[in-house]
Backbone as CSV, one residue per row, in Angstrom:
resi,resn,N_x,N_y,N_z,CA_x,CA_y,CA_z,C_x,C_y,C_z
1,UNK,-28.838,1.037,-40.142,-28.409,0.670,-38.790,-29.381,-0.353,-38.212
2,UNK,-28.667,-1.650,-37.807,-29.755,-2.297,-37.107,-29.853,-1.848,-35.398
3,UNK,-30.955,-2.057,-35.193,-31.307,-2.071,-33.758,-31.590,-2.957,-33.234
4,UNK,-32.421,-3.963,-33.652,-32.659,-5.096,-33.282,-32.156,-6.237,-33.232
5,UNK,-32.116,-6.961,-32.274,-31.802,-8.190,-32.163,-32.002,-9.170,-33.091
6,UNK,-33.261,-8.968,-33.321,-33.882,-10.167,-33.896,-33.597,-9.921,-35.883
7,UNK,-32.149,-8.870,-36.148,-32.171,-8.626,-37.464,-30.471,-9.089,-37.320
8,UNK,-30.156,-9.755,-36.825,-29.081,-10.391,-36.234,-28.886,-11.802,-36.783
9,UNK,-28.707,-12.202,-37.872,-28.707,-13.982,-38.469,-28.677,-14.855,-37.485
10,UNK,-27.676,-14.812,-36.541,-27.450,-15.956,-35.414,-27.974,-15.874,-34.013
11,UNK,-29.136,-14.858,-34.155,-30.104,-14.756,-33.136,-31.161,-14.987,-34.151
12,UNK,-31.724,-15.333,-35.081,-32.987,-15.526,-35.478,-33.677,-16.895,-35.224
13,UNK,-34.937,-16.326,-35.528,-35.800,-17.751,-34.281,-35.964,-17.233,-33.211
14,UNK,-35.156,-16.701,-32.285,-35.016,-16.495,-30.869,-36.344,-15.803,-30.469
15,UNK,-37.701,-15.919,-29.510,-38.705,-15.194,-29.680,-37.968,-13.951,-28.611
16,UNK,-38.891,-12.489,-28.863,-38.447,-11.513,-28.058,-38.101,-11.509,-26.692
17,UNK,-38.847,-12.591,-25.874,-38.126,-12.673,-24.276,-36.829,-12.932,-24.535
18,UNK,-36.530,-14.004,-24.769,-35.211,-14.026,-24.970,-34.128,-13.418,-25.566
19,UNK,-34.305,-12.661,-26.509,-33.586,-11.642,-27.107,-33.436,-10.592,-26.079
20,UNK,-34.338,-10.322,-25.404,-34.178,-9.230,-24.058,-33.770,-9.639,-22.890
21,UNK,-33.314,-11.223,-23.080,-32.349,-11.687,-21.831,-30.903,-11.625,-22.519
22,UNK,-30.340,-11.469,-23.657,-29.372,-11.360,-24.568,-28.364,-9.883,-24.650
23,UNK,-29.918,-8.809,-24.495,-29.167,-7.286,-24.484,-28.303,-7.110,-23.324
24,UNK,-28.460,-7.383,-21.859,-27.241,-7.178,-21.354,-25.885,-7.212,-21.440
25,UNK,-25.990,-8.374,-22.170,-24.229,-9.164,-22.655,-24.007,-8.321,-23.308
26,UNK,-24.563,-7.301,-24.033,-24.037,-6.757,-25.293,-23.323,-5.314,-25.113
27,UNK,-22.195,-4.591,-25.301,-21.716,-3.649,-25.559,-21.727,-2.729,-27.176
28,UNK,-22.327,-1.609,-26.844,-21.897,-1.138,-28.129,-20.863,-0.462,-28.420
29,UNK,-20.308,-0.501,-29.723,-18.856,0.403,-29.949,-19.215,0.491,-31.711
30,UNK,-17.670,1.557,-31.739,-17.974,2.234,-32.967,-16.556,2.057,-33.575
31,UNK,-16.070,1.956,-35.156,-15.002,2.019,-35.515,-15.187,2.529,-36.765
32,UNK,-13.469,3.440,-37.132,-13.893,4.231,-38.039,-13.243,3.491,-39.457
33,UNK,-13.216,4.123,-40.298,-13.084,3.362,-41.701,-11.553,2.866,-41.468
34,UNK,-11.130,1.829,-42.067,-9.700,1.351,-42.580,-9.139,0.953,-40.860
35,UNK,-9.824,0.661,-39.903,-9.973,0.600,-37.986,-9.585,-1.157,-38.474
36,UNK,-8.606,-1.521,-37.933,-8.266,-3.424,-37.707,-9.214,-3.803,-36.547
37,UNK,-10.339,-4.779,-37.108,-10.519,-4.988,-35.724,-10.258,-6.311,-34.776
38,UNK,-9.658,-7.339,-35.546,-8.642,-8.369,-35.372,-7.543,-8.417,-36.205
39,UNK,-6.611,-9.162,-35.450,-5.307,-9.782,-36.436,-5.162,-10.647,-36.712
40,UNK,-5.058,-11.603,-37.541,-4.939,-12.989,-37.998,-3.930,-13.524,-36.816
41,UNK,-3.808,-14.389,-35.949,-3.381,-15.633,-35.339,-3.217,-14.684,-33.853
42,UNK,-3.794,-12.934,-33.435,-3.691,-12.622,-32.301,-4.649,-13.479,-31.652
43,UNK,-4.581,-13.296,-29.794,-5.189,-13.810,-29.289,-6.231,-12.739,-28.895
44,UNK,-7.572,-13.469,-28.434,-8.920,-12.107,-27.952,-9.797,-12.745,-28.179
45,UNK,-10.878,-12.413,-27.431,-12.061,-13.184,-27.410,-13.287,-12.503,-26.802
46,UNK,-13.368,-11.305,-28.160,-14.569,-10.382,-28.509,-14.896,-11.238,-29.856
47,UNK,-16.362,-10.890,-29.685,-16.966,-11.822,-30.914,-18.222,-10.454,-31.261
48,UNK,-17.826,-9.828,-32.925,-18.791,-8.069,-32.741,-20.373,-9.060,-33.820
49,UNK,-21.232,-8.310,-33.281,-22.015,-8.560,-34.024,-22.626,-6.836,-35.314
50,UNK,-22.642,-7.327,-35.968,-22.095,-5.749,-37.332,-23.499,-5.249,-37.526
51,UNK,-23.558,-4.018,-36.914,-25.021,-3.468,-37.173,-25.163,-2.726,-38.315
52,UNK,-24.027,-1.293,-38.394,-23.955,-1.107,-39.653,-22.392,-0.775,-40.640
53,UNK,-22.184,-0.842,-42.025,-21.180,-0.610,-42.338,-20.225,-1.837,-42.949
54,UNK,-19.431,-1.971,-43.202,-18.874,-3.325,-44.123,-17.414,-3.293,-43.321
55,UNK,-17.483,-4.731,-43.775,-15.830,-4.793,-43.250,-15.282,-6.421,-44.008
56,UNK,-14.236,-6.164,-44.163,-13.535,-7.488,-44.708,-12.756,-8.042,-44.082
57,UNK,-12.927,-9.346,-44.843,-12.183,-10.752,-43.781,-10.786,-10.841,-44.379
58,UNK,-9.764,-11.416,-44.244,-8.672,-11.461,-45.174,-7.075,-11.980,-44.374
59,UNK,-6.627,-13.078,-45.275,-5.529,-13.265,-44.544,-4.059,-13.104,-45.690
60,UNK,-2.999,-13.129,-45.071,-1.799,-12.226,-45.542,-0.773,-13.897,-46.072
61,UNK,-0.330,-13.943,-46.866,0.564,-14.947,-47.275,1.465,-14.257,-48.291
62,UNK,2.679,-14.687,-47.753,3.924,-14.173,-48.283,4.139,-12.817,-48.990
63,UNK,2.987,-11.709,-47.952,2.992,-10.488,-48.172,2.235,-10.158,-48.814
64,UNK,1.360,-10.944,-49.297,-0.089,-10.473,-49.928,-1.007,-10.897,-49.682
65,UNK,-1.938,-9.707,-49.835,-3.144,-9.812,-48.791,-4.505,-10.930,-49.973
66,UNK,-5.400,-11.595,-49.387,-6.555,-12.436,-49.406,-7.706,-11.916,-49.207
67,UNK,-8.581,-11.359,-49.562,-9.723,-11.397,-49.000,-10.763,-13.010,-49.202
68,UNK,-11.386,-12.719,-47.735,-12.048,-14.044,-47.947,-13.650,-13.562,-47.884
69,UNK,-14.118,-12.695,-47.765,-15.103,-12.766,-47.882,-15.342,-11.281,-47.405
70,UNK,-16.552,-10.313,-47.814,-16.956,-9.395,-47.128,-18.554,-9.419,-46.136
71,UNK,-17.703,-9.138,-45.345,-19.434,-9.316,-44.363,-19.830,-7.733,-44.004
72,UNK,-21.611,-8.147,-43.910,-22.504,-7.305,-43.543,-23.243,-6.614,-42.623
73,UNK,-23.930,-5.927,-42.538,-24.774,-6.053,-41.433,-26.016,-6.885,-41.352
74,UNK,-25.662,-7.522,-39.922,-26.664,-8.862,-39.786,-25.557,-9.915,-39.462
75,UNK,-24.647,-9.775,-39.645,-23.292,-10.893,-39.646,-23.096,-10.762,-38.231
76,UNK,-21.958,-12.105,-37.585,-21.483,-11.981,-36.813,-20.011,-12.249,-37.402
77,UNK,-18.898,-12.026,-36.489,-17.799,-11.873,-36.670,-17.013,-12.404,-35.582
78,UNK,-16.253,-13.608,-35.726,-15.004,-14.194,-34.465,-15.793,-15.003,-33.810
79,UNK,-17.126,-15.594,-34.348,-17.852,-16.822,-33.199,-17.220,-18.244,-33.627
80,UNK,-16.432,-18.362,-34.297,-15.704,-19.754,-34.730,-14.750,-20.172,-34.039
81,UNK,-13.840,-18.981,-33.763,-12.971,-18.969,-32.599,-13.240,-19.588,-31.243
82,UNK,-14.605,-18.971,-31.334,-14.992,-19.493,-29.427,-15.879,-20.908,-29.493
83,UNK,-16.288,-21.235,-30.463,-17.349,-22.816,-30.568,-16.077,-23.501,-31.139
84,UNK,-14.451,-23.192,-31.152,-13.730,-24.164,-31.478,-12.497,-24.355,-30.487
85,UNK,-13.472,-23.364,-29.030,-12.337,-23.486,-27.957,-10.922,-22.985,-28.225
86,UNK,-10.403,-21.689,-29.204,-9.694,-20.995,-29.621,-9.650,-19.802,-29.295
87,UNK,-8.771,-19.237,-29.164,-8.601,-17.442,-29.200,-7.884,-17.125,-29.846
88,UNK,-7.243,-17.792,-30.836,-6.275,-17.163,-31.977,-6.724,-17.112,-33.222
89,UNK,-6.880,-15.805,-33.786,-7.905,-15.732,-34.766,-7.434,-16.296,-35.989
90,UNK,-8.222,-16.140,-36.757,-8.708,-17.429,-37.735,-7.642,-16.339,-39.244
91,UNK,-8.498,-15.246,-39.188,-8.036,-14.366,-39.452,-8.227,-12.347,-39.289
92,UNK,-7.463,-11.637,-40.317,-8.100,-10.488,-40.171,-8.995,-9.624,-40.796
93,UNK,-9.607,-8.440,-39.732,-10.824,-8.106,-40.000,-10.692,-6.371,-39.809
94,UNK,-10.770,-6.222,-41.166,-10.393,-4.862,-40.892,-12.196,-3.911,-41.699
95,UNK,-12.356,-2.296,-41.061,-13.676,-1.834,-41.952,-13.332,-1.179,-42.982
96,UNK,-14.379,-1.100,-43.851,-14.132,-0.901,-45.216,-14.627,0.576,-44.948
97,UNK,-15.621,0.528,-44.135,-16.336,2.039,-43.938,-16.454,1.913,-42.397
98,UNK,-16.737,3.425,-41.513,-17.547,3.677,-40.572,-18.265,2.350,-39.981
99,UNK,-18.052,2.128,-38.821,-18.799,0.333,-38.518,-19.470,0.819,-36.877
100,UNK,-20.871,0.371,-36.621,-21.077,-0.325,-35.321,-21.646,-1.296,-35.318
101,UNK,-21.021,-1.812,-33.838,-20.890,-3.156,-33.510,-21.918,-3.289,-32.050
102,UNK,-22.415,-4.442,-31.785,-22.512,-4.857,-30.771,-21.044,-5.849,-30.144
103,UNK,-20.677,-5.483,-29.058,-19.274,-6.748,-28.932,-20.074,-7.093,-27.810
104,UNK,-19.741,-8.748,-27.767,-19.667,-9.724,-26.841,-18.617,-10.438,-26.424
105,UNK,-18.245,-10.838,-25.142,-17.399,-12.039,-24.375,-17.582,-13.488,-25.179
106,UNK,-16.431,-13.919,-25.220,-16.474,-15.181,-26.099,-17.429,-16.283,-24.735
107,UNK,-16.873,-15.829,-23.465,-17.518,-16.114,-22.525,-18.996,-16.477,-22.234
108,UNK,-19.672,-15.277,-22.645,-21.070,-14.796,-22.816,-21.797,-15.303,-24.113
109,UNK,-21.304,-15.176,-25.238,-21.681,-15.829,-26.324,-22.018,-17.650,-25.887
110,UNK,-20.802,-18.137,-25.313,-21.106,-19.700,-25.405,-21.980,-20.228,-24.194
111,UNK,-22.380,-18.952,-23.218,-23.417,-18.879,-22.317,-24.728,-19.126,-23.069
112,UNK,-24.821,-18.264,-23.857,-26.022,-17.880,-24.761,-26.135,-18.723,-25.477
113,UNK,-25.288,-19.643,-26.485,-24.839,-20.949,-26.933,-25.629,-21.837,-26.258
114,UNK,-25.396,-22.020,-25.172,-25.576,-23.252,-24.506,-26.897,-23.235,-23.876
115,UNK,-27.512,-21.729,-23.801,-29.238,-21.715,-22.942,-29.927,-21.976,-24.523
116,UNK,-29.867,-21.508,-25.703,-30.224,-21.687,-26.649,-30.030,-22.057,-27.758
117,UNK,-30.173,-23.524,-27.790,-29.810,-24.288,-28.778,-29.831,-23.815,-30.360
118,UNK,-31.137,-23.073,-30.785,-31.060,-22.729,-32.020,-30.220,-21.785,-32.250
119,UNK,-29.090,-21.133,-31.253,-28.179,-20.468,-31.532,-26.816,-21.052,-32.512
120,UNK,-27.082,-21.826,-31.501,-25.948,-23.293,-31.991,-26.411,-23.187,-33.551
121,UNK,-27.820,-23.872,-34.010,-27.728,-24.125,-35.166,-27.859,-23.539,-36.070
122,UNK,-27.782,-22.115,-35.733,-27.768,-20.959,-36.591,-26.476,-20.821,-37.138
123,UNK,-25.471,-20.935,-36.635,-24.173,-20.690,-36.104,-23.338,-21.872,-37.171
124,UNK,-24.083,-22.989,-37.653,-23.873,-24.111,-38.104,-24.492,-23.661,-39.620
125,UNK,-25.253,-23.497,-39.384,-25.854,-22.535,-41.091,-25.361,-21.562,-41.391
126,UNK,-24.515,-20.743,-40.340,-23.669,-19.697,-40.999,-22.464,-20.360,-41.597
127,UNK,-21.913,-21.618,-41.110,-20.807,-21.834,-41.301,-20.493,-22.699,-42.771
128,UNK,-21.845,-23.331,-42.705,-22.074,-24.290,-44.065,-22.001,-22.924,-45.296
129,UNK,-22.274,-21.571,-45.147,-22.945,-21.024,-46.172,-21.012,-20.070,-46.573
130,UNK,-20.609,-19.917,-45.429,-19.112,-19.335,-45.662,-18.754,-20.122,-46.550
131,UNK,-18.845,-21.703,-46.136,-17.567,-22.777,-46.754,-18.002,-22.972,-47.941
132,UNK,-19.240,-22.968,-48.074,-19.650,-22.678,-49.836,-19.000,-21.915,-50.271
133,UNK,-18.924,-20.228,-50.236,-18.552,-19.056,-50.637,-16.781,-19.468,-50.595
134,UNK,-16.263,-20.045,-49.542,-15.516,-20.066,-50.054,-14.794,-21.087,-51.460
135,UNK,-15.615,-22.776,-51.257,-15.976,-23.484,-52.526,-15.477,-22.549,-53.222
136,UNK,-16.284,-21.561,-53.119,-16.524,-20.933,-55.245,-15.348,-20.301,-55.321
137,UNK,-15.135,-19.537,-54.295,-13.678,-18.586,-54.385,-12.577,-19.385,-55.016
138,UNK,-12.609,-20.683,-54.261,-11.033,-21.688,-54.142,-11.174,-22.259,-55.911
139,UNK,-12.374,-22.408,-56.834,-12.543,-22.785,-57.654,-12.523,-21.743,-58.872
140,UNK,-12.761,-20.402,-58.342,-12.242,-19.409,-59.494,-11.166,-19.129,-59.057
141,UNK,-10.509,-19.436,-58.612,-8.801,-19.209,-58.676,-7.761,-20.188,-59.006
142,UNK,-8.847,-21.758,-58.746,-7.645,-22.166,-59.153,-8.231,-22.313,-60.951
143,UNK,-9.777,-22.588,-61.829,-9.894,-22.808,-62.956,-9.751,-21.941,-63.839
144,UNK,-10.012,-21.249,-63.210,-10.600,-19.684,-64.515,-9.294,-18.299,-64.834
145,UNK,-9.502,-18.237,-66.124,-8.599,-17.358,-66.451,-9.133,-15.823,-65.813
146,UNK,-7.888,-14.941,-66.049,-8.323,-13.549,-65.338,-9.913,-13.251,-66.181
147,UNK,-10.664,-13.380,-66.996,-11.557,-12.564,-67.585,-13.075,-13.392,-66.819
148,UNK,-12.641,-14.683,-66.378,-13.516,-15.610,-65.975,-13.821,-15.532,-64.498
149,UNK,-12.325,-15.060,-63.969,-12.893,-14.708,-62.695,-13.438,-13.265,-62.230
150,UNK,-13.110,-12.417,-63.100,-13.910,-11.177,-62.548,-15.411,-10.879,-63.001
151,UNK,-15.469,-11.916,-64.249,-17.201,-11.995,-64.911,-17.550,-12.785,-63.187
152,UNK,-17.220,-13.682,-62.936,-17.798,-14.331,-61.691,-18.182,-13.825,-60.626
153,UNK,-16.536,-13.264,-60.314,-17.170,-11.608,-58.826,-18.450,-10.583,-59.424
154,UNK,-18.242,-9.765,-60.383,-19.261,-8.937,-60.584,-20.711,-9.596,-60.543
155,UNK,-20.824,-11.105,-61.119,-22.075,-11.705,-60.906,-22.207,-11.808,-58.839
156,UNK,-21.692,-12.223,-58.756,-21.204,-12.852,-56.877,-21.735,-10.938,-56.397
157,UNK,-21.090,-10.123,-56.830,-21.164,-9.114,-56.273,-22.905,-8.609,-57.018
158,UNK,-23.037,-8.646,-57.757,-24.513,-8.282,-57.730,-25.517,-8.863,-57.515
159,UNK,-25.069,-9.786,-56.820,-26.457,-10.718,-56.355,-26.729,-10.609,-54.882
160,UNK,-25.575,-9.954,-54.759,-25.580,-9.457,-52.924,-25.403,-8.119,-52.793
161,UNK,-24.829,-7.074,-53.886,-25.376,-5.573,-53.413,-26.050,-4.678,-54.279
162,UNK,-27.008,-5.895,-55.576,-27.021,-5.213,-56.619,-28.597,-4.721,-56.355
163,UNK,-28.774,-3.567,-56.707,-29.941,-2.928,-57.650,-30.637,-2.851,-58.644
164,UNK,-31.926,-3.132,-59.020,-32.702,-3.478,-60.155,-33.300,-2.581,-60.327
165,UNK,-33.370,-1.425,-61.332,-34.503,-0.351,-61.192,-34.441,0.088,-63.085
166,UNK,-36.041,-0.103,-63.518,-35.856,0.002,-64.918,-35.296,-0.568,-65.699
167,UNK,-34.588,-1.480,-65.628,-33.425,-2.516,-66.377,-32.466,-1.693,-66.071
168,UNK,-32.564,-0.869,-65.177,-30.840,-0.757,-65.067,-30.094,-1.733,-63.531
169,UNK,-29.098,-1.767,-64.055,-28.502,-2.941,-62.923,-27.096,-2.512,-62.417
170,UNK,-27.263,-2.224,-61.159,-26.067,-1.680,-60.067,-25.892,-2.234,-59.384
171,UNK,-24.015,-2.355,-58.853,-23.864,-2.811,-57.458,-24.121,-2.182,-56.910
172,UNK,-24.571,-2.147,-56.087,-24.506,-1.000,-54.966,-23.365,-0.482,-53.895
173,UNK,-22.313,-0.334,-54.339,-21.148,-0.804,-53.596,-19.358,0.130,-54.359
174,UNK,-19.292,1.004,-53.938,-17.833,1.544,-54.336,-17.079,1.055,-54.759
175,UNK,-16.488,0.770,-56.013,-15.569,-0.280,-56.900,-14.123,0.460,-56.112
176,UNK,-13.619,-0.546,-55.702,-12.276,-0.122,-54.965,-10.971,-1.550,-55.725
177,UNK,-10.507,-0.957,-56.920,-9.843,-2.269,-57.537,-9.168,-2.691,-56.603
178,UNK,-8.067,-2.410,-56.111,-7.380,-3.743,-54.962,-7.903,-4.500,-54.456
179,UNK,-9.658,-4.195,-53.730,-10.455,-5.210,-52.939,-10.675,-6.358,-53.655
180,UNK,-11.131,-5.875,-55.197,-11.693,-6.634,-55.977,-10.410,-7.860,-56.624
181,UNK,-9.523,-7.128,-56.680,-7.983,-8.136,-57.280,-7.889,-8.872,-56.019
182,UNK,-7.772,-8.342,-54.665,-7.239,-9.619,-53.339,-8.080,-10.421,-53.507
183,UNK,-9.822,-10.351,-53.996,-10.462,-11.485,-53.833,-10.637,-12.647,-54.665
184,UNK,-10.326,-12.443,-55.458,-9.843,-13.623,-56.817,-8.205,-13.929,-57.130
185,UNK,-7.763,-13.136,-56.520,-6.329,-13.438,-56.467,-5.315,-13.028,-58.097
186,UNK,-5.716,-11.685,-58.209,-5.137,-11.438,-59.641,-4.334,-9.755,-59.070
187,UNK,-3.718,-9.262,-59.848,-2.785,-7.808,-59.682,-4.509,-6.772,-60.403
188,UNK,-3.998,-5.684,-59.317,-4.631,-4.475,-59.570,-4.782,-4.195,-61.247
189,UNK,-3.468,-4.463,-61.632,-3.017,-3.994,-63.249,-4.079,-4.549,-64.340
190,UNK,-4.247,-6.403,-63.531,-4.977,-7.385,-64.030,-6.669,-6.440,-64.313
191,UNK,-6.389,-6.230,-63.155,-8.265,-6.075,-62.834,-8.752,-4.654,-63.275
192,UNK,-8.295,-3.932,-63.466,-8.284,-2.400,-64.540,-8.028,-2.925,-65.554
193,UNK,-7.261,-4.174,-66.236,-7.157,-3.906,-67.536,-8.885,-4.222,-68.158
194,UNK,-9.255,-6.106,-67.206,-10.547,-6.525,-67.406,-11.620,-5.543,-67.639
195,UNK,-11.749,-5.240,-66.601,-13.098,-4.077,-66.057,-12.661,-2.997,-67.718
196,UNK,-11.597,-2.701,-67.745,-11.852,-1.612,-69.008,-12.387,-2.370,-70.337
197,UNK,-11.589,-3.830,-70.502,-12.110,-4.295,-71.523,-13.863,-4.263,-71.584
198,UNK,-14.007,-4.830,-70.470,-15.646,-5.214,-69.986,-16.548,-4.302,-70.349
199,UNK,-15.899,-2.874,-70.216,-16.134,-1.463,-70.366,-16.621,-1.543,-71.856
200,UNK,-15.589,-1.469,-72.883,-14.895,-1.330,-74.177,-16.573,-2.304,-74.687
201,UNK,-16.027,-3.142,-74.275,-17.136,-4.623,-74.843,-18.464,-4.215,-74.890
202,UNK,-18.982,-3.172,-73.905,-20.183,-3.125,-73.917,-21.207,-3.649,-72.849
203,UNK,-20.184,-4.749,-71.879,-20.822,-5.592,-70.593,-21.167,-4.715,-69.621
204,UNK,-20.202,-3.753,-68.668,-20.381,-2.998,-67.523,-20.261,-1.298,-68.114
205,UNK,-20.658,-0.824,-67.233,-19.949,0.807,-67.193,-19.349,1.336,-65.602
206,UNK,-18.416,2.198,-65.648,-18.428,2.501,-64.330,-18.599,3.722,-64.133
207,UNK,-19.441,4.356,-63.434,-19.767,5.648,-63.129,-19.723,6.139,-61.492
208,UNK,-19.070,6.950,-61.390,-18.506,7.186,-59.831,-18.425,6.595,-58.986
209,UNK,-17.580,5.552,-59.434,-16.936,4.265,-58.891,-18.158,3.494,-58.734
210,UNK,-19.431,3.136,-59.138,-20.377,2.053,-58.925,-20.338,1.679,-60.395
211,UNK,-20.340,0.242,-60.318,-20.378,-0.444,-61.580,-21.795,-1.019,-61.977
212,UNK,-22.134,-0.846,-63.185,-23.065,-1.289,-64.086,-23.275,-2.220,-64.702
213,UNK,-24.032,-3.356,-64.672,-24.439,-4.125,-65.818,-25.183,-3.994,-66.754
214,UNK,-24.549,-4.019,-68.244,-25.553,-3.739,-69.008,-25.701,-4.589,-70.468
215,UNK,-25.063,-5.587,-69.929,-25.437,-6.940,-71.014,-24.956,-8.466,-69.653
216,UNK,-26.214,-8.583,-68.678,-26.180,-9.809,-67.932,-25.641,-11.328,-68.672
217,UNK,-26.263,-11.336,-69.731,-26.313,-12.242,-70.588,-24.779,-12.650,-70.845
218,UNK,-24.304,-11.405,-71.956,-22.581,-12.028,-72.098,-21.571,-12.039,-70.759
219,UNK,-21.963,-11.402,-69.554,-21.388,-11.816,-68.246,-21.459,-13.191,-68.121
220,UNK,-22.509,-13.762,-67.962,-23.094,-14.641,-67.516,-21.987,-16.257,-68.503
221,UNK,-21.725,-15.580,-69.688,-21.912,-16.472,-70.937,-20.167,-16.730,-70.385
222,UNK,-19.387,-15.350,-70.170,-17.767,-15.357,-69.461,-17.846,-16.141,-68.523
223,UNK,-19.113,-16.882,-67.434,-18.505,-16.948,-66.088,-18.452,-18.822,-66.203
224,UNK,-17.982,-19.406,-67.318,-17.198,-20.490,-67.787,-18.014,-21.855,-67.010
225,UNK,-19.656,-21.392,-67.499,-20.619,-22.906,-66.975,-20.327,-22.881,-65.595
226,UNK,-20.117,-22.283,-64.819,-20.126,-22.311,-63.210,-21.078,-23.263,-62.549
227,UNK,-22.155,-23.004,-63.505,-23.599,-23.433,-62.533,-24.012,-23.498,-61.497
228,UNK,-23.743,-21.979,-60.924,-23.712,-21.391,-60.169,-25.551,-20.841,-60.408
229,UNK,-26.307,-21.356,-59.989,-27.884,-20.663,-59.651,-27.436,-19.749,-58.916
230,UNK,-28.691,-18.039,-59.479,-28.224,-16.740,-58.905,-28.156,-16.707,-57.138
231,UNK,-29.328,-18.161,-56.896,-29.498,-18.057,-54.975,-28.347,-18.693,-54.291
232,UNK,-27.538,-19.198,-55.715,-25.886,-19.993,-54.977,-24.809,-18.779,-54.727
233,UNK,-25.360,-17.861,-55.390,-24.291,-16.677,-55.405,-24.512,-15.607,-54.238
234,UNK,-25.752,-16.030,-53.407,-25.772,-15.154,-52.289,-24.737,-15.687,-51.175
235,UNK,-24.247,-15.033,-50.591,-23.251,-15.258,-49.662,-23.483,-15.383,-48.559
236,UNK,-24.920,-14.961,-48.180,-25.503,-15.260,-46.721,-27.331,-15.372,-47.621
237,UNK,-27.517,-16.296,-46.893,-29.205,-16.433,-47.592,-30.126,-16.223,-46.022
238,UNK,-29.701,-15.724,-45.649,-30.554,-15.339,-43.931,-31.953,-14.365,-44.657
């Protein structure tokens, strides 16, 4: 759980006075797992900042769902909307688990915007680092065969929830196949068959739903020259 302000990406820099001219604006709230907390093209103009708990981004085309990215705690959520003079969201944002939030006024945010500039350019480094992430997404879906893009996520995914202890190597993170198929854009069927091969092969294991790496190397060798450096595969480098 964060508490602090200053563990907040698009408040960093900010020295503590100012972060304690910031806590008023802020409301806290709580939402429980599988809770929508926008709709793709509704209107609203709460912007949450995610203290703890996960939640995914994701938009719906011709009845199937997208994920575009999963955010963390430390993230903010819906500030694009309001630095683009919008209230119709971009898209939706539903939790994966248990979530609190700080919420703010789109109002109040571009208050805070505007007394502190390095907000702004925080806000501008968050946005450069999405459009990367998404880069890579838009490029394993449209080059790579099904085996190429899930060697890619499991790398993508352990470089942002993985665990190193003894040579053993974990996501840290509940393998939930549908999440993992909306985000590369392949069928559930697809992504159980992979992961079992992957299994079979000797690459991953899965053990109560957390997945294992246990040959980096032939992952690495599947994810089709990406050249992707492991610090390109972080999804937020805050």
């Amino acid at each position: 759980m964060i508490d602090n302000l200053s563990d907040i990406h698009i408040f960093s820099g900010l020295p503590e006075e100012d972060l304690q001219y910031i806590v008023p604006f802020l409301k806290e709230r709580q939402f429980k797992k599988n809770h929508i907390l926008m709709f793709e093209n509704d209107e609203s103009d709460e912007i949450y900042l995610l203290r703890s708990g996960m939640v995914k981004i994701y938009r719906m085309y011709e009845g199937k769902e997208v994920v575009l990215s999963i955010t963390m705690p430390g993230d903010i959520i819906g500030e694009l909307e309001s630095l683009s003079n919008s209230y119709h969201r971009i898209s939706s944002i539903e939790a994966l688990e248990n979530v609190s939030v700080w919420q703010i006024s789109s109002q109040d945010f571009l208050h805070i915007v505007d007394k502190y500039p390095i907000v702004l350019k925080n806000a501008y480094k968050i946005l450069v680092e999405r459009t990367r992430m998404l880069n890579r997404m838009i490029r394993y879906l449209t080059f790579y065969d099904v085996r190429g893009k899930v060697a890619n996520l499991i790398m993508d995914l352990y470089y942002n929830f993985g665990t190193s202890r003894d040579s053993v190597y974990k996501i840290d993170l509940r393998i939930n196949q549908s999440l993992l198929a909306n985000m590369i854009g392949i069928t559930r069927e697809s992504i159980s068959k992979t992961l079992g091969d992957f299994q079979a092969e000797g690459l991953i294991d899965i053990r109560g739903k957390y997945l294992y790496l246990l040959d980096m190397k032939l992952l690495e060798s599947i994810c089709h020259e990406t050249e992707e450096f492991p610090t390109l595969r972080k999804w937020y480098n805050n």
